[in-house]
Amino acid sequence: MKYLLLGLVMLAVATTAVANNDRDAVNQTLNALHHNASIADFEQYFGLYHDSAIFIGTDASEVWTKEAFKAYAKPHFDKGRGWTYHPRDRHIYFSPNHDVAWFDELLDNESLGETRGTGVLIKEGAKWKVTQYHLTIPIPNALADSVANQIKTMQYRVG
């Protein structure tokens, strides 16, 4: 009985260590993503995305494959102009077997103010790769009707 209990304790410790290592690795991947965008490091930034990745931007038309997003970003990065978002309030969640992680984070940006990033990472070997990133501008409920009406008016004029 004592060996069974010892074995269960060791299993719990090992499981917790794996979970903490995965959480740290996902945090490091997301922090590197933001850092590499900020310094316009094209190769390092896009190296953190899975080949099948999708980037969803703040405009409804911005749903890009990795290759399309690279084409959009390349001219900006070539001029040394990336984008700087400072993450805070990040939450990370895992699938039961710890091969998929999803997250939400609030970000601060000089021109947009508070934004939100959400996304999914998949584990490839020992590395985590971003397979979806979605950037939004959270709208306070008190402003939602006004913003929605502005969007409707713009769509009516354009459409």
GROMACS .gro file of C-alpha atoms in nm, residues 9 15 69 80 90 124 150 153:
model
    8
    9VAL     CA    1   0.254   1.096  -0.541
   15THR     CA    2   0.228   1.546  -1.422
   69PHE     CA    3   0.012   3.704  -4.382
   80GLY     CA    4   1.207   4.778  -3.998
   90ARG     CA    5  -0.267   3.605  -2.028
  124GLU     CA    6   0.535   1.964  -3.249
  150GLN     CA    7  -2.088   5.314  -3.725
  153THR     CA    8  -2.329   5.284  -4.175
   0.00000   0.00000   0.00000
